[in-house]
Amino acid sequence: MALSDYLITDDLTIILALVAAGLFLLHNLYKPQALVHPILLGRQSDAARVRNPSESAVYRNYGTGMLGRFPLRPNKDQQVVLDLVKPDADAPRTLWSTKIANPQLKERIANVGAGLTRAVGLVPQESNVLLLLNDSIEFIIADLALSALSVPTFTVASASVLSPVLERHPPSVIITDAEVLPHLLELIFDAHESEHHTIVVVGDINSAKLPKLNNVKILRWDDIETEGAAATKSPLSVPDPNDVYTVSFFATPSGDLEGAQLTHLNLTAGVAATRALLPPSSAMSPLDTIVSAFPLSTPYGRAVAYTALFEGTGFATVDSTKLIKPEGSAAIGLKDLRTSAAYSISSPTLLFIRPDHLDSLTEAITQQASKSSWSLYNFAWRHKLAGIFEGYITKQSLWDRLVFDGARIKVMGKGAGTVRAVIVSGGPLEAQNLTPARIALSVPVINAHSHPLVAGPVFATHALDLQTFPTASPSLSASAADAYAFTYLAPVGPPTVNVEVKLVGVDDAAVEDGGDPIGALHVRGPSVGRPLSVEEETQEEEERGWRSTGERAKVAANGTFKVAPAGKA
Amino acid sequence: MAFDLGTPVNTALLLYILYSIQRILFPSNSVPQIVPNEFKNGYTWMPKSHPPTLLYQTFTPKTLAYYNGEDGKRILLAIKGVVYDVTAGRNFYGPNGMYANFAGRDASRGMAKQSFDEEMLTPIDQPLDKLDDLTPEEIENMKGWMEHFSSKYIVCGKLVENDAI
């Protein structure tokens, strides 16, 4: 038979050919477009052209560049922390359970400031006030009032640091909660000090049975506020942005007490960096509601709270931020996240949470989704994962409507519809948990890195970055902890817009050969606070301001970092 | 009707259609084990190498002379103890350039006196030029050149005496 006999075409051929052509076009051209072009993800930080021996180059965010200036504040009007409460924004919003607008907030701040000065006799720049409050609007009011009075505030990141702080840095006044008061009085009693303490208590103390102490004067917050409202307020001098306005005490991994001295400039820069976490197309606005798992007593938590304050969003924190955790409480995971519902904020839109919250949220959603229909769930998962490999994720796809939306509503309630971005920090996040979280939530999940010295994030991934790298074989590293971290943890992205980092103690030979630099992480920038343990600064411009974080990090060729959490020294 | 396509063309088209349907309905879910080095080859990619970064080194006149640009080597020159990497200016400082004399040498005197002659360079095995006999205008001129070099090229080291290392 001739060749032409084989190539018989008939009507069926035409139909099949059309269908084949249609499928070809569908398969090759109907690919979802990546949310961010991959070329941008290949160069996420800008590296210096020269590096010192045994150090890596200095890295900055690519948007800022080595020659760019760091943003110091969200707007030129925000010079000191009190300016973050914008006077002309008068729409009310809910902070924890209080609905308040900025002018009323500023009034309350002024009242408390005047009341404290009268009742306690604070001397600007000399007195110190210890804020031992759980996260609440009183914390913010007290902090801002004292910043306006130029009285430094002390905060403790955890209750374990409290007794060393009382010992070594005795404050003039302590402002505390009725919940924390018994614990505090116990500590003072045990210390057998003869120093006179003045304690201002928020909340109802009549019902509590308190030990009687002679050297302790207890005042009530409500009394102070009403007194201050009645008093005439003299205009206060505006503090210098470089004045230390708060010190946050925390414990280093080796157990020592360390304090981060934060100036007004550190906090405004931290707010600028936190705002830059979200892309400009989906920036924060007064329509948002932020739920944070980071206590206000830490610089990062404070920066998040003040960003919420500045943007006019609603704000609440979860129960694990409390100083003294109540007995039998679930301090991690989904149960902790749900405690924010106790406040009267609207449904959250932005979540600043820890890896354990993200993991348990993802697990709950995927379990719920797979319960409905196992084969449909697998199908949906498969398609969503294929989309992620193309760099694309959306909450409005067919698979969400069929499978995931129902699961999300069961797990997150109203949050299923409102949560639009999740920022994870405060602990190591494993790479294998990140992609399932992205699929389950289908919103931008930003992996960030925070440090007790820095107001605001230190590193943060690009909001629309969906790259999934295979788990590489563990390479030789100095320690097992390093090897585990750099193999299994998710990258935390480039430095934020106003932080520069360098790695110290790198192997020069390996780096000159093209290997990834690995070393101890040092940071510098306007949002980095000054540790109390650093007494003198070196005079040289090049060396000044570098703070050791105590963590080890590794840079990849695309400018993203992986940080191994600080272990015991 | 019997399911008989009869012709190879139809069978081929049918197979292609089935293959396409399978690819569309069951997309691949495997993470490629080798990460591509170009963004054209995949959304998840990693550049082959880090951005180029020079190591700040300490040079002596003898070690500096090696970097004169011949055979594709880097071109370095020093002014007042500061070593600049001028490889980007190979047209000027490379082997056939106008200022090739300066490649791998201490060019301080030449920069100050605005001259590219051989007499401006001190031999490699002798101590560094002290520049004592320069007038203030010449020192100013040299400082101007140092600023120009700092902005145009990369500062990558310092120059010390031969016996200092």
XYZ file of C-alpha atoms in Angstrom:
734
model
C 0.000 0.000 0.000
C 1.276 3.426 -0.825
C 1.949 5.992 1.870
C -1.033 8.002 0.724
C -3.278 5.083 1.662
C -2.261 5.436 5.252
C -2.885 9.110 5.391
C -6.601 8.869 4.690
C -8.401 11.747 6.279
C -12.117 11.972 6.710
C -14.576 14.009 8.709
C -13.551 12.387 11.931
C -10.027 13.571 11.330
C -11.173 17.153 11.087
C -13.066 16.913 14.331
C -10.196 15.252 16.111
C -7.763 17.782 14.692
C -9.844 20.682 15.973
C -10.139 19.122 19.392
C -6.412 18.415 19.455
C -5.605 21.980 18.458
C -7.942 23.313 21.109
C -6.398 21.157 23.775
C -2.919 22.126 22.678
C -3.751 25.812 23.025
C -5.451 25.201 26.342
C -2.586 23.251 27.789
C 0.197 25.545 26.644
C -1.272 29.015 26.730
C -3.808 28.860 29.521
C -1.090 28.712 32.127
C -1.737 30.957 35.097
C 0.592 33.905 35.198
C 2.943 34.079 38.146
C 2.027 36.685 40.763
C 5.548 38.053 40.651
C 7.865 37.576 37.711
C 10.590 35.069 38.604
C 13.313 37.370 37.360
C 12.650 39.588 40.365
C 13.095 36.657 42.714
C 16.603 35.978 41.434
C 18.119 39.085 42.956
C 16.345 39.934 46.190
C 19.161 41.633 48.031
C 21.860 44.021 46.923
C 25.363 43.003 47.973
C 28.322 45.325 48.460
C 31.134 45.077 45.914
C 33.882 44.617 48.509
C 33.998 42.501 51.624
C 36.435 42.391 54.506
C 38.419 39.200 55.131
C 36.425 36.553 57.049
C 33.257 38.598 56.636
C 30.646 38.423 53.957
C 29.592 41.438 51.934
C 27.038 43.771 53.461
C 23.566 42.908 52.165
C 20.626 45.224 51.860
C 17.161 44.895 50.387
C 17.302 45.235 46.612
C 14.673 47.947 46.680
C 16.797 50.070 48.986
C 20.126 49.315 47.315
C 23.627 49.877 48.648
C 23.458 53.572 47.770
C 19.909 54.193 48.947
C 18.908 55.772 52.246
C 17.018 53.792 54.809
C 13.429 54.873 55.407
C 13.412 56.236 58.936
C 9.723 56.838 59.402
C 6.482 56.131 57.573
C 5.986 59.835 56.796
C 8.053 62.909 57.442
C 5.520 63.978 60.071
C 6.208 61.056 62.372
C 9.269 62.197 64.289
C 8.495 60.781 67.711
C 6.385 57.834 68.749
C 3.422 59.961 69.803
C 3.201 61.301 66.249
C 2.225 57.812 65.141
C -1.252 58.625 66.429
C -2.249 60.783 63.506
C -4.214 63.775 64.805
C -6.325 64.289 61.688
C -7.568 60.716 61.316
C -10.767 60.764 63.334
C -12.488 57.558 62.268
C -13.037 55.322 65.288
C -11.568 51.853 65.356
C -11.529 49.056 67.867
C -8.390 48.393 69.876
C -8.948 45.194 71.817
C -12.426 45.930 73.117
C -12.357 49.717 73.104
C -13.780 51.665 70.213
C -11.849 54.895 70.057
C -10.780 57.526 67.546
C -7.403 59.231 67.443
C -8.391 62.579 68.989
C -9.976 60.784 71.970
C -6.931 58.558 72.247
C -4.638 61.557 72.340
C -6.841 63.099 75.001
C -6.648 59.986 77.160
C -2.888 59.935 76.679
C -2.590 63.549 77.804
C -4.858 62.869 80.789
C -2.834 59.910 81.934
C 0.382 61.833 81.448
C -0.847 64.711 83.573
C -2.307 62.366 86.182
C 0.911 60.391 86.524
C 3.001 63.502 86.881
C 0.775 64.769 89.663
C 0.236 61.540 91.529
C 3.706 60.064 91.333
C 5.979 62.992 90.687
C 7.832 61.847 87.590
C 11.015 63.645 86.617
C 11.640 63.689 82.858
C 14.693 61.684 81.808
C 15.399 60.534 85.344
C 12.439 58.518 86.503
C 11.796 55.100 85.044
C 8.490 53.366 84.808
C 8.142 49.602 84.534
C 5.176 48.584 82.413
C 4.082 45.194 83.639
C 0.821 45.140 81.759
C -0.757 42.528 79.574
C -1.429 43.814 76.080
C -4.279 46.244 76.268
C -5.155 49.775 75.361
C -3.809 50.892 78.752
C -0.379 49.646 77.730
C -0.402 51.825 74.647
C -1.779 54.833 76.506
C 0.802 54.523 79.283
C 3.655 53.965 76.848
C 2.745 56.953 74.689
C 2.037 59.188 77.696
C 5.410 58.429 79.206
C 7.159 58.891 75.876
C 5.657 62.362 75.629
C 6.906 63.100 79.157
C 10.412 61.878 78.200
C 10.263 59.241 80.935
C 11.821 55.956 79.761
C 9.641 52.883 80.146
C 10.906 49.401 80.930
C 9.182 46.307 79.641
C 9.964 42.653 80.179
C 9.603 40.140 77.388
C 8.762 37.341 79.805
C 7.983 36.964 83.470
C 11.244 35.129 84.135
C 13.229 38.302 83.574
C 11.204 40.271 86.105
C 13.198 39.696 89.279
C 16.626 40.483 87.760
C 15.139 43.673 86.346
C 13.680 44.731 89.694
C 17.028 44.040 91.265
C 19.376 45.716 88.821
C 17.245 48.444 87.294
C 14.767 49.439 89.988
C 12.026 51.577 88.515
C 10.436 54.583 90.176
C 6.916 53.451 89.377
C 5.409 50.175 88.274
C 2.203 50.081 86.238
C 0.598 46.691 86.331
C -2.580 44.692 85.857
C -4.790 43.378 88.587
C -3.939 39.888 87.276
C -0.208 40.377 87.579
C -0.320 42.273 90.873
C -0.231 39.286 93.251
C 2.797 37.862 91.451
C 4.542 41.219 91.617
C 3.835 41.720 95.299
C 5.134 38.247 96.001
C 8.376 39.064 94.220
C 8.824 42.309 96.117
C 8.122 40.550 99.379
C 10.600 37.782 98.604
C 13.269 40.261 97.703
C 12.981 41.809 101.157
C 13.859 45.190 99.793
C 13.416 48.306 101.760
C 12.905 50.424 98.707
C 9.692 52.271 98.413
C 7.600 51.164 95.482
C 4.720 52.929 93.867
C 2.389 50.705 91.927
C -0.404 51.838 89.636
C -2.947 49.100 89.025
C -5.226 48.755 86.031
C -8.408 46.921 86.768
C -10.297 45.939 89.837
C -8.211 45.166 92.911
C -10.882 45.158 95.554
C -11.774 41.556 95.006
C -8.210 40.252 95.136
C -6.672 39.309 98.471
C -3.392 41.138 98.539
C -0.538 40.753 100.997
C -0.015 43.873 103.052
C 3.322 45.462 102.393
C 4.509 48.566 104.143
C 6.856 49.924 101.553
C 4.374 49.730 98.691
C 1.940 52.433 97.709
C -0.865 51.264 95.464
C -2.775 53.664 93.236
C -5.583 53.021 90.829
C -5.327 53.749 87.113
C -8.875 55.057 86.851
C -8.226 57.552 89.644
C -5.117 58.783 87.916
C -6.931 59.203 84.642
C -9.772 61.186 86.166
C -7.346 63.354 88.125
C -5.367 64.014 85.024
C -8.489 64.926 83.091
C -9.324 67.553 85.674
C -5.823 68.996 85.859
C -4.583 71.761 83.633
C -2.081 70.458 81.166
C 0.997 72.484 80.431
C 2.504 72.061 76.965
C 5.276 69.490 76.954
C 8.595 69.791 75.177
C 8.894 67.522 72.168
C 11.472 64.810 72.802
C 14.377 64.265 70.445
C 13.858 61.250 68.153
C 17.217 59.897 69.240
C 16.303 59.816 72.928
C 15.885 56.403 74.438
C 12.186 56.102 75.174
C 11.891 52.455 76.181
C 14.056 49.540 77.220
C 12.837 46.015 76.547
C 14.454 43.399 78.773
C 14.814 39.850 77.564
C 16.862 36.770 78.342
C 19.611 35.763 75.930
C 19.852 32.072 75.009
C 22.637 31.707 77.549
C 20.367 32.972 80.301
C 21.823 36.443 80.798
C 19.705 39.546 81.135
C 19.910 41.850 78.133
C 18.058 45.050 77.416
C 17.295 46.617 74.068
C 17.291 50.394 74.294
C 14.881 51.752 71.724
C 14.693 55.342 70.647
C 11.772 57.071 68.984
C 13.647 56.673 65.716
C 13.937 52.904 66.171
C 10.177 52.580 66.513
C 9.267 54.855 63.609
C 11.736 52.955 61.437
C 10.225 49.697 62.679
C 6.776 50.914 61.669
C 8.125 51.858 58.233
C 9.617 48.368 57.847
C 6.413 46.631 58.998
C 4.351 48.635 56.538
C 6.724 47.594 53.762
C 5.973 43.903 54.413
C 2.894 44.111 52.221
C 3.201 45.186 48.585
C 1.890 48.664 47.750
C -1.021 47.161 45.803
C -2.358 45.603 48.995
C -1.014 47.963 51.639
C -2.574 48.298 55.085
C -5.510 50.627 55.402
C -8.093 51.579 58.041
C -10.300 48.781 56.691
C -7.921 46.145 58.047
C -7.913 44.414 61.398
C -4.644 43.058 62.724
C -4.296 40.169 65.152
C -0.840 39.767 66.612
C 0.711 36.950 68.634
C 3.640 39.084 69.729
C 3.479 40.871 73.080
C 3.803 44.627 73.150
C 6.672 44.266 75.580
C 8.929 43.035 72.769
C 10.207 45.493 70.142
C 8.680 43.510 67.275
C 5.298 43.284 68.937
C 5.432 47.003 69.734
C 6.294 47.844 66.102
C 3.328 45.752 64.881
C 0.991 47.426 67.376
C 2.179 50.899 66.458
C 1.821 50.100 62.774
C -1.789 49.203 63.504
C -2.134 52.447 65.438
C -0.604 54.482 62.636
C -2.667 52.908 59.894
C -5.877 53.179 61.881
C -6.642 49.471 61.732
C -8.374 47.462 64.437
C -5.947 45.567 66.668
C -5.996 42.726 69.169
C -3.545 40.201 70.540
C -3.906 36.567 71.451
C -3.734 35.116 74.923
C -0.197 33.774 74.648
C 1.052 37.360 74.829
C 0.026 37.598 78.475
C 2.832 37.952 80.972
C 1.461 35.491 83.472
C -0.287 32.777 81.583
C -3.414 31.536 83.320
C -3.407 27.944 84.529
C -4.246 25.307 81.969
C -4.320 27.666 79.047
C -3.350 26.554 75.573
C -0.481 28.824 74.733
C 0.090 27.492 71.233
C -1.729 26.609 68.093
C -5.238 27.118 66.910
C -6.793 27.416 70.363
C -4.490 30.310 71.129
C -5.334 31.983 67.853
C -9.031 31.733 68.607
C -8.662 33.639 71.885
C -8.530 36.867 69.904
C -12.238 36.387 69.312
C -12.831 37.358 72.937
C -12.253 40.974 71.991
C -14.801 42.970 70.078
C -12.701 43.591 66.982
C -14.113 42.809 63.585
C -12.952 39.737 61.724
C -9.157 39.787 61.302
C -7.610 40.564 57.920
C -3.898 40.431 58.747
C -2.401 37.842 61.052
C 1.021 38.246 62.640
C 1.493 34.784 64.064
C 4.067 32.206 65.065
C 4.963 29.007 63.197
C 3.022 26.829 65.631
C -0.132 28.814 64.888
C 0.412 28.423 61.156
C 1.110 24.715 61.413
C -1.962 23.941 63.467
C -4.135 26.149 61.257
C -2.896 24.348 58.142
C -3.393 20.955 59.700
C -6.913 21.773 60.791
C -7.900 23.103 57.373
C -6.428 20.185 55.440
C -7.992 17.637 57.768
C -11.343 19.318 57.484
C -11.040 19.485 53.692
C -10.071 15.851 53.310
C -13.020 14.760 55.446
C -15.533 16.047 52.932
C -14.522 14.079 49.861
C -11.187 12.364 49.699
C -10.799 12.114 45.934
C -12.029 15.620 45.258
C -9.665 16.932 47.926
C -6.710 15.163 46.327
C -7.683 16.507 42.946
C -7.987 20.032 44.293
C -4.670 19.744 46.123
C -2.994 18.549 42.971
C -4.206 21.480 40.943
C -3.390 24.024 43.592
C 0.104 22.638 43.926
C 0.573 22.781 40.164
C -0.476 26.425 40.322
C 2.088 27.113 43.014
C 4.797 25.579 40.868
C 3.851 28.165 38.253
C 3.969 30.895 40.857
C 0.237 31.424 41.127
C -2.237 31.121 43.992
C -5.689 32.521 44.353
C -8.538 32.232 46.780
C -11.186 32.438 44.086
C -10.434 29.322 42.092
C -12.831 26.470 41.433
C -11.031 24.267 43.938
C -11.495 26.771 46.697
C -15.196 26.938 46.056
C -15.489 23.166 45.931
C -13.191 22.057 48.692
C -11.235 24.598 50.657
C -13.684 27.386 51.413
C -15.909 25.044 53.374
C -12.958 23.771 55.372
C -11.718 27.273 56.061
C -15.083 28.443 57.286
C -15.313 25.516 59.705
C -11.839 26.230 61.077
C -11.528 30.007 60.955
C -15.127 31.140 61.082
C -15.566 34.576 59.604
C -11.822 34.868 59.255
C -12.008 32.505 56.303
C -13.372 35.275 54.171
C -11.472 38.208 55.600
C -7.883 37.053 56.224
C -5.866 38.398 53.327
C -2.257 37.973 54.430
C -0.371 36.069 57.086
C 3.050 37.065 58.409
C 4.891 34.349 60.307
C 7.878 34.956 62.545
C 9.149 34.273 66.013
C 10.489 30.794 65.445
C 11.877 28.430 62.835
C 9.426 27.523 60.072
C 10.089 24.305 58.211
C 10.123 24.489 54.427
C 7.889 21.450 54.080
C 5.156 23.196 56.089
C 5.175 26.380 54.067
C 3.679 25.150 50.806
C 0.789 23.276 52.464
C 0.067 26.448 54.419
C -0.001 28.442 51.196
C -2.429 26.003 49.631
C -4.668 25.737 52.659
C -4.907 29.487 53.187
C -4.471 30.611 49.561
C -3.349 34.049 50.689
C 0.181 35.505 50.769
C 2.093 33.834 53.605
C 5.166 35.904 54.418
C 7.965 34.231 56.338
C 9.681 36.897 58.393
C 12.410 36.880 61.023
C 12.376 39.028 64.123
C 14.928 39.557 66.885
C 14.578 40.886 70.444
C 16.870 43.806 69.594
C 15.121 45.005 66.470
C 11.881 46.949 66.288
C 10.190 45.531 63.246
C 11.193 42.564 61.128
C 14.820 41.839 60.239
C 14.167 39.637 57.218
C 10.962 39.096 55.278
C 10.147 37.180 52.128
C 8.576 38.898 49.152
C 4.834 38.830 49.730
C 4.054 37.079 46.434
C 7.025 34.709 46.459
C 5.815 31.111 46.024
C 9.051 29.369 45.130
C 9.436 25.834 46.459
C 12.943 24.488 46.553
C 13.672 20.773 46.938
C 15.215 19.744 50.222
C 18.907 19.699 49.436
C 21.176 17.080 50.871
C 22.697 18.394 54.087
C 26.072 19.926 53.399
C 28.981 19.915 55.769
C 28.457 22.581 58.366
C 30.121 23.579 61.546
C 27.455 22.067 63.728
C 24.518 19.735 63.565
C 22.148 22.556 64.428
C 23.403 24.546 61.451
C 23.106 21.581 59.121
C 19.526 20.945 60.203
C 18.531 24.591 59.966
C 20.029 25.270 56.585
C 18.599 22.112 55.067
C 15.095 22.018 56.463
C 14.077 25.537 57.362
C 12.306 27.791 54.931
C 14.283 30.796 53.713
C 13.331 34.044 55.396
C 13.991 36.220 52.377
C 16.121 39.334 52.009
C 16.711 41.974 54.707
C 13.835 44.430 55.172
C 13.925 47.878 53.682
C 15.852 49.546 56.477
C 18.210 46.893 57.771
C 21.631 45.891 56.473
C 23.211 42.611 57.479
C 26.561 40.943 57.228
C 27.865 37.525 58.220
C 31.001 37.350 60.310
C 33.329 34.406 60.541
C 32.813 33.067 57.007
C 35.196 30.676 55.332
C 37.000 32.900 52.796
C 38.253 30.026 50.665
C 34.777 28.523 50.335
C 33.239 31.859 49.440
C 35.890 32.706 46.853
C 35.155 29.330 45.253
C 31.514 30.295 44.894
C 29.990 28.653 47.943
C 27.250 30.207 50.052
C 28.610 32.353 52.892
C 27.709 31.002 56.338
C 28.497 32.939 59.473
C 27.301 34.793 62.550
C 24.604 37.331 61.754
C 25.223 41.011 62.498
C 22.634 43.684 61.805
C 22.673 47.447 61.537
C 20.014 49.965 60.727
C 17.703 52.647 62.087
C 15.331 50.072 63.572
C 18.016 48.175 65.496
C 18.041 49.040 69.175
C 21.149 49.344 71.265
C 21.863 46.534 73.726
C 22.560 47.541 77.295
C 25.661 45.376 77.287
C 27.289 47.578 74.625
C 28.720 50.463 76.587
C 31.030 52.128 74.133
C 30.698 52.538 70.439
C 33.702 52.309 68.167
C 34.404 55.629 66.610
C 34.862 54.450 63.042
C 31.928 55.121 60.805
C 32.265 51.707 59.151
C 32.170 49.688 62.344
C 29.690 51.695 64.359
C 26.225 50.350 64.949
C 26.717 46.670 64.084
C 24.890 44.473 66.586
C 25.542 40.787 66.976
C 22.331 38.790 66.972
C 23.838 35.581 68.266
C 22.330 33.653 65.353
C 23.991 31.974 62.403
C 22.780 32.556 58.885
C 23.443 31.522 55.318
C 22.931 33.502 52.102
C 21.812 31.902 48.888
C 22.762 33.154 45.441
C 19.421 34.891 44.989
C 19.964 37.004 48.081
C 17.634 35.187 50.468
C 18.798 34.142 53.894
C 18.254 31.130 56.089
C 18.648 31.788 59.807
C 19.427 29.087 62.343
C 17.792 29.959 65.656
C 20.165 30.907 68.455
C 20.923 27.898 70.607
C 22.410 27.779 74.046
C 25.901 29.253 73.943
C -21.077 2.073 15.533
C -17.880 0.186 15.994
C -15.126 2.141 17.549
C -12.889 1.815 14.616
C -10.890 4.814 13.621
C -9.465 3.046 10.685
C -6.743 5.470 9.863
C -3.397 6.053 11.546
C -3.936 9.787 11.426
C -7.055 9.557 13.495
C -5.421 7.209 15.951
C -2.490 9.541 16.353
C -4.767 12.502 16.934
C -6.812 10.542 19.423
C -3.725 9.553 21.342
C -2.584 13.132 21.429
C -5.979 14.238 22.687
C -5.936 11.659 25.445
C -2.435 12.678 26.427
C -3.383 16.354 26.588
C -6.450 15.625 28.646
C -4.355 13.635 31.054
C -1.835 16.448 31.397
C -4.548 19.018 31.987
C -6.557 17.042 34.493
C -3.632 15.501 36.363
C -0.828 18.051 36.368
C 2.593 17.084 37.544
C 3.173 17.473 41.251
C 6.830 16.660 41.577
C 9.295 19.253 42.748
C 12.170 19.161 40.254
C 15.213 17.923 42.139
C 17.671 20.000 40.145
C 16.933 23.679 40.574
C 17.307 25.493 37.230
C 19.761 28.335 36.909
C 17.673 30.438 34.548
C 14.238 31.875 35.123
C 13.196 30.694 31.673
C 13.474 27.119 32.849
C 11.210 27.319 35.813
C 9.506 29.552 38.321
C 11.627 28.181 41.147
C 15.176 28.940 40.159
C 18.464 29.956 41.705
C 21.194 31.995 39.983
C 24.375 30.064 39.302
C 26.597 32.307 41.376
C 26.497 35.024 43.946
C 26.883 38.644 42.811
C 30.614 39.297 42.370
C 32.250 40.588 45.536
C 35.924 41.381 45.911
C 37.860 40.451 48.999
C 39.578 43.411 50.651
C 43.242 42.488 50.655
C 46.536 43.985 51.731
C 49.021 44.379 48.873
C 52.731 45.104 48.699
C 54.304 46.683 45.591
C 55.497 43.240 44.525
C 52.107 41.511 44.886
C 50.307 44.478 43.341
C 52.477 44.406 40.218
C 51.018 41.014 39.314
C 47.640 42.627 38.594
C 48.569 44.588 35.531
C 45.804 43.317 33.284
C 47.895 41.042 31.078
C 46.332 37.691 30.138
C 42.941 38.806 31.351
C 44.027 39.419 34.916
C 42.458 42.088 37.097
C 43.869 45.603 36.846
C 44.664 47.291 40.132
C 46.260 50.568 40.883
C 47.080 52.341 44.119
C 46.891 55.964 45.141
C 48.174 56.943 48.575
C 47.886 53.464 49.985
C 44.342 52.812 48.709
C 44.113 50.110 46.049
C 41.426 50.464 43.386
C 40.157 47.752 41.063
C 40.068 49.447 37.663
C 39.343 46.331 35.603
C 36.274 48.111 34.266
C 38.574 50.664 32.642
C 40.584 48.139 30.678
C 40.646 50.499 27.696
C 42.644 53.007 29.682
C 44.638 50.932 32.110
C 44.937 47.643 30.255
C 48.095 46.495 28.442
C 47.493 48.650 25.360
C 45.862 51.567 27.067
C 47.010 55.125 27.363
C 47.698 54.854 31.049
C 48.999 51.310 31.044
C 52.020 52.415 33.050
C 49.853 52.723 36.123
C 48.509 49.158 36.039
C 49.690 47.243 39.105
C 51.688 50.185 40.439
C 51.520 52.997 42.958
C 50.265 55.889 40.838
C 50.200 58.554 43.554
C 52.948 60.767 42.160
C 51.650 60.509 38.626
C 48.135 61.471 39.745
C 49.450 64.432 41.706
C 51.690 65.745 38.954
C 49.212 64.855 36.213
C 51.819 62.879 34.308
C 51.930 59.309 32.972
C 55.703 59.129 32.539
C 57.848 56.284 33.789
C 59.727 58.629 36.191
C 56.543 59.008 38.247
C 56.635 55.345 39.236
C 59.002 54.013 41.874
C 60.521 50.574 41.193
C 58.785 47.685 42.903
C 61.583 46.591 45.189
C 62.118 50.059 46.674
C 60.191 51.558 49.566
C 56.935 53.345 48.767
C 57.084 56.904 47.505
C 56.812 59.241 50.491
C 55.408 62.093 48.361
C 57.176 64.626 50.597
C 58.137 66.983 47.822
C 54.670 67.612 46.437
C 53.168 71.079 46.566
C 49.776 71.560 48.221
C 48.097 71.994 44.821
C 49.484 68.678 43.712
C 48.232 67.016 46.882
C 44.789 68.535 46.208
C 44.888 67.247 42.663
C 45.757 63.775 43.915
C 42.916 63.861 46.423
C 40.575 64.853 43.615
C 41.695 61.842 41.645
C 41.154 59.628 44.677
C 37.564 60.822 44.908
C 37.055 60.206 41.209
C 38.385 56.692 41.542
C 36.337 55.981 44.650
C 33.133 56.813 42.851
C 33.939 55.249 39.509
C 35.819 52.117 40.589
C 35.916 49.784 43.580
C 38.171 50.216 46.608
C 39.476 46.716 47.115
C 42.549 46.878 49.311
C 45.402 48.786 50.830
C 49.060 49.067 49.836
C 51.804 48.591 52.410
C 55.585 48.295 52.284
C 57.212 45.151 50.902
C 58.385 43.969 54.282
C 55.264 44.854 56.215
C 53.606 41.471 55.549
